[in-house]
mmCIF file of C-alpha atoms in Angstrom:
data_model
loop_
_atom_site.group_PDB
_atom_site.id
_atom_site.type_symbol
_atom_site.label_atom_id
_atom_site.label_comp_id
_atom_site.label_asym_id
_atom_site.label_seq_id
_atom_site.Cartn_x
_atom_site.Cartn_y
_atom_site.Cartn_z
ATOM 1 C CA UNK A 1296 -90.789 4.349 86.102
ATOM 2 C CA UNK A 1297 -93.024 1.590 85.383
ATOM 3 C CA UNK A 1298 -96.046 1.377 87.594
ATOM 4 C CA UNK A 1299 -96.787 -2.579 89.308
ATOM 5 C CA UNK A 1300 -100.181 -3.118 89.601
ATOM 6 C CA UNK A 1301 -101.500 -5.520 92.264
ATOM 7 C CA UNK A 1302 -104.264 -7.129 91.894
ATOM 8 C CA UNK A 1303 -104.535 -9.822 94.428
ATOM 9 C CA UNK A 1304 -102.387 -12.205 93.433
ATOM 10 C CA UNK A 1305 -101.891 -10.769 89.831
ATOM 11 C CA UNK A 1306 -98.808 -8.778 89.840
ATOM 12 C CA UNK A 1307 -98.121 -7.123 86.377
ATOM 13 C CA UNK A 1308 -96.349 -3.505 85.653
ATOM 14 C CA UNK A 1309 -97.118 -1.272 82.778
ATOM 15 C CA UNK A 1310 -96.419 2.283 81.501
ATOM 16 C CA UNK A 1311 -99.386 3.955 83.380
ATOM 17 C CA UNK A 1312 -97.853 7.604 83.117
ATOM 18 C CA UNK A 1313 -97.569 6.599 79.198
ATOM 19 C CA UNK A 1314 -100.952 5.633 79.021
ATOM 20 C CA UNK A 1315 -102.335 9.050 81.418
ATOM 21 C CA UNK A 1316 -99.939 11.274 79.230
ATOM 22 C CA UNK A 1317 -102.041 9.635 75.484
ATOM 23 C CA UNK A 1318 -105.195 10.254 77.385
ATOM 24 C CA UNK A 1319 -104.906 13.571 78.611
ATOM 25 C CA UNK A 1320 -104.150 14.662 75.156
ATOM 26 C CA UNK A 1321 -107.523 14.588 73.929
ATOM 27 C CA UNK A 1322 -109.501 14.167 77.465
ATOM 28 C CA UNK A 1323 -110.911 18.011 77.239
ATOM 29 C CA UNK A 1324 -112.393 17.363 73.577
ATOM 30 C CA UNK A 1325 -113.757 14.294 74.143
ATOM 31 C CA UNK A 1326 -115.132 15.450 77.387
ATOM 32 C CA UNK A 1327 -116.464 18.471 75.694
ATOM 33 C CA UNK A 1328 -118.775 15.916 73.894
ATOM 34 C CA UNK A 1329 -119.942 14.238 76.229
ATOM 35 C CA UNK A 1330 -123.879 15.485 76.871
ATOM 36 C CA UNK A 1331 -125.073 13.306 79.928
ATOM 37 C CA UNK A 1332 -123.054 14.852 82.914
ATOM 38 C CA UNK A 1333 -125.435 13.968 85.901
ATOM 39 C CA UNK A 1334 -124.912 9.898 85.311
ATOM 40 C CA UNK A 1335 -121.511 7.983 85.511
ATOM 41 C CA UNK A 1336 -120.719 4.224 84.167
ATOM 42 C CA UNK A 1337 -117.885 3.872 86.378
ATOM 43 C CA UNK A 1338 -119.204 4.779 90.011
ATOM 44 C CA UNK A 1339 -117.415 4.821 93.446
ATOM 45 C CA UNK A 1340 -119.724 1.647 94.258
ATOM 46 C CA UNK A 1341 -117.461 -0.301 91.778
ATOM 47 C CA UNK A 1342 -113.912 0.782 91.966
ATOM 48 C CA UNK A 1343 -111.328 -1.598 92.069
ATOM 49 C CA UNK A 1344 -110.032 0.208 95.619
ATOM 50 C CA UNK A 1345 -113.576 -0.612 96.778
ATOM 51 C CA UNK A 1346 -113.122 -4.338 95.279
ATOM 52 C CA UNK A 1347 -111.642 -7.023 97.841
ATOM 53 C CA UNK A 1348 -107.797 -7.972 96.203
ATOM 54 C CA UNK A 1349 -108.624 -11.226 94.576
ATOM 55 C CA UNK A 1350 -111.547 -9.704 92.604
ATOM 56 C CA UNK A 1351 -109.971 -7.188 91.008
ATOM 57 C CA UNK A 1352 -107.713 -9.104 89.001
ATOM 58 C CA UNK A 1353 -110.989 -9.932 87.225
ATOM 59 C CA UNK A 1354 -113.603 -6.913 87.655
ATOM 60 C CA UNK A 1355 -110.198 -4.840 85.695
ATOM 61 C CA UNK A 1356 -110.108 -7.761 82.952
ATOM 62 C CA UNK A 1357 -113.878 -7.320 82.441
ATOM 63 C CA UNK A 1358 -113.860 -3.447 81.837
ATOM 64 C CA UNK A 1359 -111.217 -3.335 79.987
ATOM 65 C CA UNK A 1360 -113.166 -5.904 77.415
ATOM 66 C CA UNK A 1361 -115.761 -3.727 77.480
ATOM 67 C CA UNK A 1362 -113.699 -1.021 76.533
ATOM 68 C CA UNK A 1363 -111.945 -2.795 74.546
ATOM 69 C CA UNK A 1364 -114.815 -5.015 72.516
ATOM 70 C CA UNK A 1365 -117.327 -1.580 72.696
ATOM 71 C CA UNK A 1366 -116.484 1.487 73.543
ATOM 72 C CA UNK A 1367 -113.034 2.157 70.826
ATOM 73 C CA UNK A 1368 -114.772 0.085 68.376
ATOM 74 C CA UNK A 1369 -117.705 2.378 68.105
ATOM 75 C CA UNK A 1370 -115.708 5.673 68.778
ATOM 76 C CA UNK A 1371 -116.186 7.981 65.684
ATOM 77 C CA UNK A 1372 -113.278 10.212 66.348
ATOM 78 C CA UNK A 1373 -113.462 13.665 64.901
ATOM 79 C CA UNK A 1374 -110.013 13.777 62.969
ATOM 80 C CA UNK A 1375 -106.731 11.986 62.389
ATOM 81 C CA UNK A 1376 -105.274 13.366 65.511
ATOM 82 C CA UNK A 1377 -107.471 12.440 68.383
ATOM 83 C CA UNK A 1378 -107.628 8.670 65.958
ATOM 84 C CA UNK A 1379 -104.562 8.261 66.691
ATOM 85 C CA UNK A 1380 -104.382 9.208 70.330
ATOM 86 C CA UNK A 1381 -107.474 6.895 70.676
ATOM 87 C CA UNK A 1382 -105.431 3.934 68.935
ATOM 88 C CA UNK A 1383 -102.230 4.384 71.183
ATOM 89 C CA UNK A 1384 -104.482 3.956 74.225
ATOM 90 C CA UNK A 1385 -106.808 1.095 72.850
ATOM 91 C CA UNK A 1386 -103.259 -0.645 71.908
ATOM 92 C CA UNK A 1387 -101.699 0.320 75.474
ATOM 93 C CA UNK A 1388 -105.235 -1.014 77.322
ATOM 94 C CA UNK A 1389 -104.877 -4.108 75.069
ATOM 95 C CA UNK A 1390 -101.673 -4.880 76.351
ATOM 96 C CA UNK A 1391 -102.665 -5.005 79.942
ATOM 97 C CA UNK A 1392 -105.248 -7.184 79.167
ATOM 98 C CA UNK A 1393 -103.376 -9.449 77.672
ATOM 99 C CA UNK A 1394 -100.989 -9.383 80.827
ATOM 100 C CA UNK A 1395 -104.414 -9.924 83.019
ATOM 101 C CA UNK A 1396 -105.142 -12.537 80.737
ATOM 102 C CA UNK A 1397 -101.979 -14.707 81.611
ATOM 103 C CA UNK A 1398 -102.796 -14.198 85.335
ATOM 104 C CA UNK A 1399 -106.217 -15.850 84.419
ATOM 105 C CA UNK A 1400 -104.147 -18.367 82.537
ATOM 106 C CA UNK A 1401 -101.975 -18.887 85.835
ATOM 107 C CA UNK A 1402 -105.018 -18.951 88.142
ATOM 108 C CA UNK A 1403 -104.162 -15.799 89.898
ATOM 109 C CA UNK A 1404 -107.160 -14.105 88.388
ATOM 110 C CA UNK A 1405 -110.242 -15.564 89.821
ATOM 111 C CA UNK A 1406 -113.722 -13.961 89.279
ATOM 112 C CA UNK A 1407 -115.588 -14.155 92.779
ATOM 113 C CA UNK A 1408 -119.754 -13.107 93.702
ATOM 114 C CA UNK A 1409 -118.087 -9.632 94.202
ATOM 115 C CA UNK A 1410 -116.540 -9.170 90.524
ATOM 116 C CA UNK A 1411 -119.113 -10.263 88.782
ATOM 117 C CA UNK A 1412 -121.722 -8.042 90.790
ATOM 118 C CA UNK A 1413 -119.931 -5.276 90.161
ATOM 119 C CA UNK A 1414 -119.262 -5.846 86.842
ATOM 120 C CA UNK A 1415 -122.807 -6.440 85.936
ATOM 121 C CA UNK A 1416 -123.680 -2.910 88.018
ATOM 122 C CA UNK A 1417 -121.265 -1.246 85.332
ATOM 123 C CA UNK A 1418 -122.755 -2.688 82.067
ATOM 124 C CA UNK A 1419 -126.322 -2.023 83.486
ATOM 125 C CA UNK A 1420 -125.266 1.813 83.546
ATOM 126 C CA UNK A 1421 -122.815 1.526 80.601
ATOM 127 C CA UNK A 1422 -126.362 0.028 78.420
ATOM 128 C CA UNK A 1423 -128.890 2.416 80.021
ATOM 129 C CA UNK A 1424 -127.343 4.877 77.842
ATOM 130 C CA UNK A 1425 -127.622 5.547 74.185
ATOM 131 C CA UNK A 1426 -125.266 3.690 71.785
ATOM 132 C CA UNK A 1427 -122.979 6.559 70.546
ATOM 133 C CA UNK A 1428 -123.504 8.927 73.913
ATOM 134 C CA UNK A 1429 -122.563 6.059 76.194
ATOM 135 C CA UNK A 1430 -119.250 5.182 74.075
ATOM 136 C CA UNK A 1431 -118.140 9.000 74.140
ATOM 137 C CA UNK A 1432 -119.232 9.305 77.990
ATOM 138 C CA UNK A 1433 -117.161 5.999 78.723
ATOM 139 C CA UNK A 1434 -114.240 7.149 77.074
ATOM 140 C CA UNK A 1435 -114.199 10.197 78.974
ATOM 141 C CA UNK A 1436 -114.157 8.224 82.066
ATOM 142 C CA UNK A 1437 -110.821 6.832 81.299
ATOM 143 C CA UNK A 1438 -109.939 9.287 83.769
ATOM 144 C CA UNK A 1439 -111.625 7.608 86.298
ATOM 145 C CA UNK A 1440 -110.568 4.058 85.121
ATOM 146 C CA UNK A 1441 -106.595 5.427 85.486
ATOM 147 C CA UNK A 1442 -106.906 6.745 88.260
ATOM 148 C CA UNK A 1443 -108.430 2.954 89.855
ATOM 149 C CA UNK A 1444 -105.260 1.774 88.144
ATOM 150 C CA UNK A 1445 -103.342 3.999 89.546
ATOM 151 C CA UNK A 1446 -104.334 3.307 93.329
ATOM 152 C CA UNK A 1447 -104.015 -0.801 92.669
ATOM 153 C CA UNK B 267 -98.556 8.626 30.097
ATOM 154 C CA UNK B 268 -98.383 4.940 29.375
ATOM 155 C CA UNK B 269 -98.235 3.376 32.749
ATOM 156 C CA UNK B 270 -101.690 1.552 32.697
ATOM 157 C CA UNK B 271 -101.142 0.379 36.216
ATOM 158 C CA UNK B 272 -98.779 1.449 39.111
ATOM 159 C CA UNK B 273 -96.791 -1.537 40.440
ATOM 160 C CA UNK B 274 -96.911 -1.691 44.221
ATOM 161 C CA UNK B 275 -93.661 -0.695 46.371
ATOM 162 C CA UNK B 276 -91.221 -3.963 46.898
ATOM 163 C CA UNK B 277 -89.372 -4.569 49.734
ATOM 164 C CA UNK B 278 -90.751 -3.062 52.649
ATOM 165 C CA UNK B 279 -88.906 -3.462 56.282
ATOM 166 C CA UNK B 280 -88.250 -1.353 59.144
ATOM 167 C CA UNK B 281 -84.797 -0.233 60.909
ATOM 168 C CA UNK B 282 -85.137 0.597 64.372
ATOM 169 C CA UNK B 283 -82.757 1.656 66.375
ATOM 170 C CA UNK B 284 -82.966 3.427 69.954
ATOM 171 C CA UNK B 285 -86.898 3.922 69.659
ATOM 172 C CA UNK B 286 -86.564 5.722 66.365
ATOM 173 C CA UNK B 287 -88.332 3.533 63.802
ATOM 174 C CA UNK B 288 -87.948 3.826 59.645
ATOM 175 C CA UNK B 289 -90.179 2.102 57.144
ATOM 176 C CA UNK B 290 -88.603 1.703 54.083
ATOM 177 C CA UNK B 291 -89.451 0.513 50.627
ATOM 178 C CA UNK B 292 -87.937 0.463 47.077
ATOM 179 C CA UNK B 293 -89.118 2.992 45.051
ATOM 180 C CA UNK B 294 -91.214 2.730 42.298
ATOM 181 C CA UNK B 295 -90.151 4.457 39.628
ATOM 182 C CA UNK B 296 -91.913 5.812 36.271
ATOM 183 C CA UNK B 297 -89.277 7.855 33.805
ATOM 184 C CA UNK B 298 -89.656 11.827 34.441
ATOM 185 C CA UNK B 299 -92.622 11.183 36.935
ATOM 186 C CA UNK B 300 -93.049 12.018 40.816
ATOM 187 C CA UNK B 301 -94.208 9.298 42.439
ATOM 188 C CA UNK B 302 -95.947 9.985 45.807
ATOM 189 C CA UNK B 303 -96.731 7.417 48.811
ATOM 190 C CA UNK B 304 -99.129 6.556 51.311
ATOM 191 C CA UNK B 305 -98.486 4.807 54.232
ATOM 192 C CA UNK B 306 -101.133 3.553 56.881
ATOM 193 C CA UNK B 307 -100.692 1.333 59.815
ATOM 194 C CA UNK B 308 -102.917 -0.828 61.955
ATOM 195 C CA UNK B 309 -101.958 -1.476 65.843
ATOM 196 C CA UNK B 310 -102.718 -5.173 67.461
ATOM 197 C CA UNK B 311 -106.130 -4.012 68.621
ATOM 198 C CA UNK B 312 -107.612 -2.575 65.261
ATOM 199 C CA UNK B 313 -106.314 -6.216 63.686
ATOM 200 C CA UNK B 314 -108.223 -7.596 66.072
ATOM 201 C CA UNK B 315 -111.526 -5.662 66.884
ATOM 202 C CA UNK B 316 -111.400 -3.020 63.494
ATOM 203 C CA UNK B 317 -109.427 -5.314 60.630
ATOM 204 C CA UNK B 318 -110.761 -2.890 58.271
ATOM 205 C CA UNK B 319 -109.547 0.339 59.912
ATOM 206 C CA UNK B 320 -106.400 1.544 58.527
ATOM 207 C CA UNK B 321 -104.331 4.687 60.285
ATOM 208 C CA UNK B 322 -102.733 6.796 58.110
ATOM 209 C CA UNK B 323 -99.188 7.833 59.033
ATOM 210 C CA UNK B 324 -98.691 11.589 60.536
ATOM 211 C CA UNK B 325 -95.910 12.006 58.863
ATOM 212 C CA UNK B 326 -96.145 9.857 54.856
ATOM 213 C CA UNK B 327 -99.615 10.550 53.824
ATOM 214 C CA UNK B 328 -98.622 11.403 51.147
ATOM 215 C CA UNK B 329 -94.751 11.110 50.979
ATOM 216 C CA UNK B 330 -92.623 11.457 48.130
ATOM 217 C CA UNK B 331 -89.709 9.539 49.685
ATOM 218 C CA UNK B 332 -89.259 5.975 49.843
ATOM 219 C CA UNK B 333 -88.866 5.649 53.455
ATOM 220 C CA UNK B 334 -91.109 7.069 56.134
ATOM 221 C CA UNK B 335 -90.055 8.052 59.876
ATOM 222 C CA UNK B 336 -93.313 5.778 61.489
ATOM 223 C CA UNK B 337 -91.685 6.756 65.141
ATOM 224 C CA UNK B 338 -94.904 8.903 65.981
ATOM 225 C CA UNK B 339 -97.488 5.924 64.873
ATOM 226 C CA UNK B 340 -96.268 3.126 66.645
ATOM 227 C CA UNK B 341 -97.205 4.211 70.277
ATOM 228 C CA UNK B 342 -97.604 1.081 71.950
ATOM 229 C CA UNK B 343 -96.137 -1.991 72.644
ATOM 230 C CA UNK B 344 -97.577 -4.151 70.359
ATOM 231 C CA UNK B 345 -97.199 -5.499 67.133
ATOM 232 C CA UNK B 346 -98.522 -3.384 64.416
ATOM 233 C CA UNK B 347 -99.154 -3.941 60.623
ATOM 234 C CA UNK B 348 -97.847 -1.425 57.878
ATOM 235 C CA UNK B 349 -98.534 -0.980 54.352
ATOM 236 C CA UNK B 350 -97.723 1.738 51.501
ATOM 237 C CA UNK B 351 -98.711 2.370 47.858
ATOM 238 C CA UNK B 352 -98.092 4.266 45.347
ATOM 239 C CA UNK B 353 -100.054 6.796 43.020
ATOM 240 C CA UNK B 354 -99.023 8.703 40.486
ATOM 241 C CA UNK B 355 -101.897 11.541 39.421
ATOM 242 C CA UNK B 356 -104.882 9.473 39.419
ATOM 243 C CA UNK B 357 -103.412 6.065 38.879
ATOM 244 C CA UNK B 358 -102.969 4.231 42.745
ATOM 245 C CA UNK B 359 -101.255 0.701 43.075
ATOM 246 C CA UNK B 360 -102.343 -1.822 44.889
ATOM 247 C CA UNK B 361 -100.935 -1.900 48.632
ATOM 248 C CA UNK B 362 -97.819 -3.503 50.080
ATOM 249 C CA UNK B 363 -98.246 -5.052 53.669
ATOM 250 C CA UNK B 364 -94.668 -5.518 55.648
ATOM 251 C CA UNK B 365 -94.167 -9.079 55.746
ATOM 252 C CA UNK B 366 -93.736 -9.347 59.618
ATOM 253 C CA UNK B 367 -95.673 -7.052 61.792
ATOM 254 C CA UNK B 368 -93.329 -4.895 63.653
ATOM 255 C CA UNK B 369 -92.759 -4.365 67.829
ATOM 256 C CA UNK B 370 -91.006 -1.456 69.371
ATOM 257 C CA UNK B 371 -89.647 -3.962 71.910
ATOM 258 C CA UNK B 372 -87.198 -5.126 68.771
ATOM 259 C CA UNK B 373 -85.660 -1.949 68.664
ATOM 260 C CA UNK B 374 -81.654 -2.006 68.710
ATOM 261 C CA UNK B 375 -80.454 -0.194 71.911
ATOM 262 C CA UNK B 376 -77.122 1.362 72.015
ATOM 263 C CA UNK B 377 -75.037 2.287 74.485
ATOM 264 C CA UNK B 378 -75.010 5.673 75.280
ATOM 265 C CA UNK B 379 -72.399 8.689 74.045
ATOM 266 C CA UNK B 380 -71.263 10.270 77.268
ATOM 267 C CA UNK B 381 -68.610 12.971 78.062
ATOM 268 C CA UNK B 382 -66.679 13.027 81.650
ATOM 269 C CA UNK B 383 -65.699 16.950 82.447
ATOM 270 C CA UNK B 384 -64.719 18.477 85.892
ATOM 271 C CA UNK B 385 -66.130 21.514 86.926
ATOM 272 C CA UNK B 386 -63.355 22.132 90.070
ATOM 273 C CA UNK B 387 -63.704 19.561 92.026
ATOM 274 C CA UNK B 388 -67.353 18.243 90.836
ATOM 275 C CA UNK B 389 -67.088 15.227 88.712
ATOM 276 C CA UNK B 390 -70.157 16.108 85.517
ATOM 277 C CA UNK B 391 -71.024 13.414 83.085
ATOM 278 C CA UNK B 392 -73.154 14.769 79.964
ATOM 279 C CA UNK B 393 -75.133 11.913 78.027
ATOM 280 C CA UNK B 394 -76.616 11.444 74.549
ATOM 281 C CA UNK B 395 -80.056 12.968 74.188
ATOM 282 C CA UNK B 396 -81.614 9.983 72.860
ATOM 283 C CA UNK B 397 -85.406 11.554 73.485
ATOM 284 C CA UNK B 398 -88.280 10.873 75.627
ATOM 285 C CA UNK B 399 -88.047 7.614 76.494
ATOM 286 C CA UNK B 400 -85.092 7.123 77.971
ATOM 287 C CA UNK B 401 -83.352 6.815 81.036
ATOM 288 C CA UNK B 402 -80.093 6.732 82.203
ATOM 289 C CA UNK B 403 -78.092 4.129 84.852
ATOM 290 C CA UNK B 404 -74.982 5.616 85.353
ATOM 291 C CA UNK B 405 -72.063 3.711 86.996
ATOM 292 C CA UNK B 406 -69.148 5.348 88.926
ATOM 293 C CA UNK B 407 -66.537 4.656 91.589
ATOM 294 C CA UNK B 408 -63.181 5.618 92.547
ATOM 295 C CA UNK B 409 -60.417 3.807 91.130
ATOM 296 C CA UNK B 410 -58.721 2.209 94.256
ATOM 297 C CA UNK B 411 -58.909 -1.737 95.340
ATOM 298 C CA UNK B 412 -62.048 -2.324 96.942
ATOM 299 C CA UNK B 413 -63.779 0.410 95.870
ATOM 300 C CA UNK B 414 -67.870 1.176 96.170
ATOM 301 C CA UNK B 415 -69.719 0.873 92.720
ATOM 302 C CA UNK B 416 -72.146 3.844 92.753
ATOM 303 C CA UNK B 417 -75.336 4.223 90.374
ATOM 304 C CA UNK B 418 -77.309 7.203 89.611
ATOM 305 C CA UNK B 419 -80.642 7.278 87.436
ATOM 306 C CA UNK B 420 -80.861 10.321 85.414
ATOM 307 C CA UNK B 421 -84.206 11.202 83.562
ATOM 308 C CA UNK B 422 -84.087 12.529 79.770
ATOM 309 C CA UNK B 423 -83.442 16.317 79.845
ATOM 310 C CA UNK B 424 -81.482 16.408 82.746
ATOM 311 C CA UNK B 425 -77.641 17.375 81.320
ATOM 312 C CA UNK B 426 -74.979 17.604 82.576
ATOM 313 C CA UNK B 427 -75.089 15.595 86.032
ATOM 314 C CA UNK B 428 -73.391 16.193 89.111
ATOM 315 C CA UNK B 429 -72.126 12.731 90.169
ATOM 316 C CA UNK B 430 -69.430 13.351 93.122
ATOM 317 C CA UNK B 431 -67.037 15.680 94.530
ATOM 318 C CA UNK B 432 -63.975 14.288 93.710
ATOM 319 C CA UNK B 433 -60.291 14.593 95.930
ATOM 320 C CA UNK B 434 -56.954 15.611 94.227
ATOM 321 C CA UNK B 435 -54.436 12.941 93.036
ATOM 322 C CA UNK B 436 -57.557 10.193 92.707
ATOM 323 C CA UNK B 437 -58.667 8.569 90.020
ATOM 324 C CA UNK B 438 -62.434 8.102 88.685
ATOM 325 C CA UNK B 439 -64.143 5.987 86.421
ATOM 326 C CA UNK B 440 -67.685 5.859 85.010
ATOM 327 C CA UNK B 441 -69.833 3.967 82.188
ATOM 328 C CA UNK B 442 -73.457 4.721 81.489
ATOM 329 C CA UNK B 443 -76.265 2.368 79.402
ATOM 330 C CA UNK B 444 -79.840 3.335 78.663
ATOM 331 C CA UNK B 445 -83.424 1.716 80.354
ATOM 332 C CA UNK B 446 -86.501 2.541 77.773
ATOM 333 C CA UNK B 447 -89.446 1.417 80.504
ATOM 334 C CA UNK B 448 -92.119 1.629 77.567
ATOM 335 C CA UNK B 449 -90.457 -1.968 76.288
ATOM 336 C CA UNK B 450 -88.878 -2.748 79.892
ATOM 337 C CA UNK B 451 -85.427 -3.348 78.336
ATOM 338 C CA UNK B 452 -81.740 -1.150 78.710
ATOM 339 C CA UNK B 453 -78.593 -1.120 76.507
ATOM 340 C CA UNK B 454 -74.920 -2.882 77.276
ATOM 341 C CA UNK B 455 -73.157 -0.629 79.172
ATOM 342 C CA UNK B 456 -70.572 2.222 77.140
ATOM 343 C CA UNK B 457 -67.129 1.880 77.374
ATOM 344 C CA UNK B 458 -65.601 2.901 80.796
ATOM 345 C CA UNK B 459 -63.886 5.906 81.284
ATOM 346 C CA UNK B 460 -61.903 7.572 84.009
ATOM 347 C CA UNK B 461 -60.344 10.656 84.454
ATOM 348 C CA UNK B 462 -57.670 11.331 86.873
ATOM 349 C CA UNK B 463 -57.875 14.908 89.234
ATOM 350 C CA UNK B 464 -55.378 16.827 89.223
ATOM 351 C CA UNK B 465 -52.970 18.367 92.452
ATOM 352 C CA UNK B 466 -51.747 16.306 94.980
ATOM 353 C CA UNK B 467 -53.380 13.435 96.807
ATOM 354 C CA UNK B 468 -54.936 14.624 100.179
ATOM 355 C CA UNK B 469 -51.996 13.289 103.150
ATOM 356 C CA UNK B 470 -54.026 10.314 105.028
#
């Protein structure tokens, strides 16, 4: 069924599987284009699992704005198909955002030394990257990002 | 052909009904011509980060009908923007927007068809294939006083279902309704029905 994410004291549930099933539809092509393999944005060091409970709640509300703000944005998908898969998981992301969002709103979402340090790690490798390599490289790592969902 | 400029489709709304989702439109019309349409949407995040990104529909770009099946587009729950036009050879109309943005989560959910059979003594219930995103919570007990309510979840696909082994001479009764997790809501419950088994009832 729906999958309840907890995130310190931010409790919300959304269609994971629905979200995995989208990406996995066009994870192969857009990991086929994806030309840096020996770096990764989203690194072990950062996970959420590796994140102490009340900071996660706001390290996953910061990378999904930067997906959200700069990595769909600039995604030049190929073709109508994989546009449309990317849309259905840019809406999807955007509505768990806007469920971390209340949390923030209800003071269940505070951003501690430890988000922020980790956040800041990931946009230091997400902009050490070129502009249109590091937006098909971070979309690849979805995978990765789902699967930190997954384990909250 | 004397139609200097297309007039835009009127009337745009959207019937939905168990996650299945129609846009329709009146049709514009231009004597012993085929109009075609084009329908595009735009999801809550490109109105907010990509305004000027429009998707076209999978399924009505072009169309030649005045309605268009947008189930495949709207993949999320959020509100989402749609718009058609018309264009007749090279002449194109402006577009129509739908005047309130539309939400899966409003979708009408019935309850669910459902037919009670016996295979010996193995109570079956087959239910309305009502697609991917449904689920099932079905409801059944034995009709006696005091009797325990029991459910069962059943996951799209999975037809007929056992639900109990059932004794001679009693009496059973079961209703179903439907739970779509993608919008976190289920149907009212179908009409109960029961079935009686036949032979006689088991001496206590």
């Amino acid at each position: 069924g729906l999958k309840t994410l907890h995130l310190g004291s931010c409790v919300i549930t959304t269609n994971l599987q629905g979200i995995r099933s989208g990406f996995s539809e066009i994870r192969d092509s857009v990991q086929a284009k994806d030309e840096i393999i020996d770096v990764r944005i989203l690194r072990k060091t950062q996970s959420l699992q590796g994140t102490k409970p009340a900071d996660q709640c706001c390290l996953l509300h910061h990378i999904l704005r930067l997906y959200l703000d700069r990595v769909f944005k600039n995604y030049q998908p190929p073709d109508h198909h994989i546009f449309r898969k990317v849309s259905r998981l840019a809406n999807s992301l955007l509505t768990i955002k806007k469920d971390l969002r209340l949390c923030h709103a209800h003071m269940s979402c505070p951003c501690g030394e430890e988000a922020k340090e980790k956040y800041s790690q990931i946009l230091s490798h997400f902009e050490e990257l070129p502009p249109q390599a590091v937006v098909v490289k971070a979309l690849g790592e979805l995978d990765i990002l789902l699967q930190w969902m997954e384990e909250a | 052909d004397g139609v200097a400029v297309l007039p835009a489709p009127q009337n745009l709304s959207v019937q939905s009904t168990n996650m299945k989702h129609v846009l329709t439109w009146s049709p514009v019309t231009v004597p012993e011509e085929i109009v075609h349409y084009s329908v595009e949407y735009q999801g809550e995040y490109e109105s907010l980060y990509t305004s000027h990104i429009w998707i076209p529909s999978i399924w009505c770009s072009p169309t030649q009908r005045p309605e268009c099946d947008i189930t495949e587009d709207i993949t999320a729950t959020v509100s989402y923007s749609l718009r058609v036009r018309a264009t007749l050879g090279s002449l194109t109309s402006t577009w129509s927007t739908l005047k309130h943005r539309f939400n899966q989560n409003s979708t009408i959910l019935t309850p669910p068809g459902m037919e009670i059979t016996m295979d010996g003594f193995h109570l079956l219930i087959k239910l309305e294939d009502l697609g991917p995103h449904f689920e099932f919570f079905v409801s059944y007990w034995r009709r006696e006083p005091g009797a325990k309510e029991h459910i069962k979840v059943v996951r799209p696909g999975v037809l007929p279902v056992y639900l109990e082994t059932v004794e001679p001479g009693a009496a059973y009764c079961v209703k179903a309704r439907t739970f779509v997790k993608a919008i976190g809501r289920h149907s009212a419950f179908s009409p109960t029905e029961c079935v009686k088994v036949q032979g006689e009832a088991l001496p206590l």
